[in-house]
Amino acid sequence: MSNKSASKYFLVAFVPSVLVILVIAYFVHQNTKKSILESTINYKNEILNLKTEYVQDFYLQRLEDLFLISNLENLKKLGTDSEISESVQHDFITVAQATNYYQVRWLDTTGQEQLRIDFKDQKTEVIPREKLQNKAKRDYFKSAQELELNAIYSSPVDLNMEFGKIESPLEPVIRLIKPTYTDQGIKTGFLVLNIRMGSFLNKLKGIKTSEDPFDFSLLNQTGHWLTSTAGKPTFGFMIDSLKDKGFANNYPEEWKVIQSKQMGSLLTDKGLFVYRRFCPEEVIETFNGTHNTNLSSAKCNDLYFVGRLPDEVLHARLNSHRPIVAIVGLAFILMVLSVVITISKLKEQRSAKHLILINRQLTAKEKILETRNAQLESFVRVASHDLREPLGTIKGVATTLESDLANEDNKIKRGVTFIKNCAIRMDNLTKAILEYARTGKNSVLGRIDCMDLVQSIENDLLESIRATNTTINYRRLPEIIGFEAELRQLFQNIISNAIRYKKPDIDPVIDIVYENGEQHIFHITDNGIGIDKSHHLHIFKLFNRASTIEDGLGIGLGMAKKIVELHEGEIWLTSKLNDGSTFSFTLSKHLGVDTEVSFT
Ligand code: ADP
């Protein structure tokens, strides 16, 4: 297989296959990425589900406690006599110890704390009357005041405050509040449970399955962290220096989307976000369902569960299969390559066999050609020698008869002269044919200096050059490899034609120009009578003539063509009638040994 056809075969077979494989690999890669992304989102959603369930249980249990305490018989009578107050106080202590609630309180309708049990460091403290505070100005009390008798208020998660200041160490709490009322349905005050959230939030943070590089955030309605596995600042909404350091500030675009939907996932340049909104107050419905109660809630203090997989982790995960896709793709490419190579080898073998066959046929044809050439040669020999003998006799007899009839001027003498001229022309033709047939036979390749060659032709043609006042221009003709006698003949035929077919009254000017291309190229231009286009095709065939103004045999250009072909070249003509002619021919540079062209 030649280099050209091998590369063509490669382009046709291999390149499209590789392209197809690359496209398939690309789609496999994209699909795998998609399914990894989907399974990551599903997995993260499961984690968020677990966390939500945990929060739900937490609220449900606290709700049960609130409901239980609010049903204490004595609670309804609070504010009526001091003994009852003591008994409720006792109940509150029991509740606080049992539940680990931070505070169990009863506030009257003006917001004044009337009963308050604090439970800290496993110790219950009954807050004395003089330390009881009025909470009328706190948001949670304002919200509580608007409650229907059977409604419950659950405050947003925030930090506990005492006497207008955030309690230190920070104590995240929620408050569950339920109005208390008499049997007659008159509101007497509010049962308030302050529930610690610190350890709950820590546990919530800790819920995860296996190795999980997922940042979990619990956010409040203002987009501030309540807890975060990534160590983000929490409760920023209550601390001036942290107010603008919330999730909503860090991820403003993402926060907008998260707020606008119940749940979903979001892929941005900051990573993969999986999120859901949870309204703690909705557990009241569940509670009503299981306890046959008719409690209601004021409003939702939504919590946002957000999981974030950082972009770099996600990227690494999505591209973890890349090497596999690359290996499979490579394996495919190698497979295709081996198929291509095998096919090309088979083709090579087939073409090698084909080549042997062609060579055999060529050898057979060469033999036939040799035989035919030999036959032709012997015919030419017969034609030249054997025909020229009787021609010589005719020429001799005609010449003798002509001299005998020297003084005559009649038909017979003219006939004898005509016979003599015909015999001479026929003799010349026979000689020329023999010469034509012998051209190239037994010639030996040699190094020829074309400058010398043209110069010696000039000498040979000196007589006609002088007679016609011909100028021959040439310079920088190369040294080439060729058959000397034949090349001399070639140049001479064309130059002598250029002189012979000159325009009357115009001195011939002949330009010989060399062009150094892949082959040697020569252009020989004259200013003679030119040749009509109709003759261009046939002029190089034997015995073809375009003009009768000069005597000729019509062999010179046929000979030139044969010599050019002997040098593996081509000959052609550029000419117009009355406008000079240019004979151009090429000669191979690779005859015999390759030789550098040098200029004389
Ligand atoms: P011959 O010159 O013997 O007739 P050639 O084979 O040399 O045979 O040329 C064939 C014909 O080509 C010539 O008869 C002539 O008509 C035409 N010819 C050749 N060379 C030229 C030329 N330089 N200018 C014009 N005609 C030419």
mmCIF file of C-alpha atoms and ligand atoms in Angstrom, residues 493-494 497-501 526 528-531 539 541 544-548 550-558 581 583, ligand 1:
data_model
loop_
_atom_site.group_PDB
_atom_site.id
_atom_site.type_symbol
_atom_site.label_atom_id
_atom_site.label_comp_id
_atom_site.label_asym_id
_atom_site.label_seq_id
_atom_site.Cartn_x
_atom_site.Cartn_y
_atom_site.Cartn_z
ATOM 1 C CA ASN A 493 16.062 20.085 -35.319
ATOM 2 C CA ILE A 494 14.219 22.803 -33.441
ATOM 3 C CA ASN A 497 13.424 24.744 -38.132
ATOM 4 C CA ALA A 498 13.365 28.167 -36.454
ATOM 5 C CA ILE A 499 15.816 29.410 -39.106
ATOM 6 C CA ARG A 500 14.133 27.659 -42.020
ATOM 7 C CA TYR A 501 10.614 28.818 -41.167
ATOM 8 C CA ASP A 526 11.526 32.077 -32.607
ATOM 9 C CA GLY A 528 9.208 32.978 -37.578
ATOM 10 C CA ILE A 529 6.025 32.313 -39.546
ATOM 11 C CA GLY A 530 4.323 30.487 -36.675
ATOM 12 C CA ILE A 531 2.039 27.463 -36.938
ATOM 13 C CA ILE A 539 2.882 18.405 -35.940
ATOM 14 C CA LYS A 541 3.737 12.952 -35.830
ATOM 15 C CA ASN A 544 3.253 15.957 -40.801
ATOM 16 C CA ARG A 545 3.977 19.353 -42.281
ATOM 17 C CA ALA A 546 2.303 22.676 -41.729
ATOM 18 C CA SER A 547 3.918 24.595 -44.523
ATOM 19 C CA THR A 548 5.050 23.969 -48.058
ATOM 20 C CA GLU A 550 10.272 25.038 -47.542
ATOM 21 C CA ASP A 551 11.316 21.591 -48.645
ATOM 22 C CA GLY A 552 11.195 19.102 -45.847
ATOM 23 C CA LEU A 553 10.541 15.488 -44.991
ATOM 24 C CA GLY A 554 8.229 15.999 -41.981
ATOM 25 C CA ILE A 555 10.479 13.919 -39.758
ATOM 26 C CA GLY A 556 12.375 16.505 -37.638
ATOM 27 C CA LEU A 557 9.671 17.123 -34.997
ATOM 28 C CA GLY A 558 8.692 13.424 -34.877
ATOM 29 C CA SER A 581 6.592 29.689 -32.212
ATOM 30 C CA PHE A 583 8.778 24.727 -28.663
HETATM 31 P P1 ADP B 1 10.121 19.413 -41.969
HETATM 32 O O1 ADP B 1 10.667 20.668 -41.446
HETATM 33 O O2 ADP B 1 11.183 18.565 -42.503
HETATM 34 O O3 ADP B 1 8.958 19.558 -42.802
HETATM 35 P P2 ADP B 1 9.554 18.865 -39.291
HETATM 36 O O4 ADP B 1 9.023 17.658 -38.620
HETATM 37 O O5 ADP B 1 10.835 19.410 -38.795
HETATM 38 O O6 ADP B 1 9.607 18.562 -40.763
HETATM 39 O O7 ADP B 1 8.461 19.975 -39.157
HETATM 40 C C1 ADP B 1 7.157 19.667 -39.429
HETATM 41 C C2 ADP B 1 6.433 20.917 -39.879
HETATM 42 O O8 ADP B 1 6.301 21.809 -38.798
HETATM 43 C C3 ADP B 1 7.171 21.715 -40.875
HETATM 44 O O9 ADP B 1 6.847 21.257 -42.183
HETATM 45 C C4 ADP B 1 6.672 23.124 -40.687
HETATM 46 O O10 ADP B 1 5.485 23.303 -41.372
HETATM 47 C C5 ADP B 1 6.354 23.152 -39.218
HETATM 48 N N1 ADP B 1 7.423 23.825 -38.432
HETATM 49 C C6 ADP B 1 8.408 23.218 -37.721
HETATM 50 N N2 ADP B 1 9.155 24.119 -37.057
HETATM 51 C C7 ADP B 1 8.585 25.340 -37.313
HETATM 52 C C8 ADP B 1 8.875 26.674 -36.922
HETATM 53 N N3 ADP B 1 9.902 26.935 -36.095
HETATM 54 N N4 ADP B 1 8.111 27.672 -37.408
HETATM 55 C C9 ADP B 1 7.061 27.396 -38.221
HETATM 56 N N5 ADP B 1 6.740 26.167 -38.635
HETATM 57 C C10 ADP B 1 7.485 25.141 -38.178
#
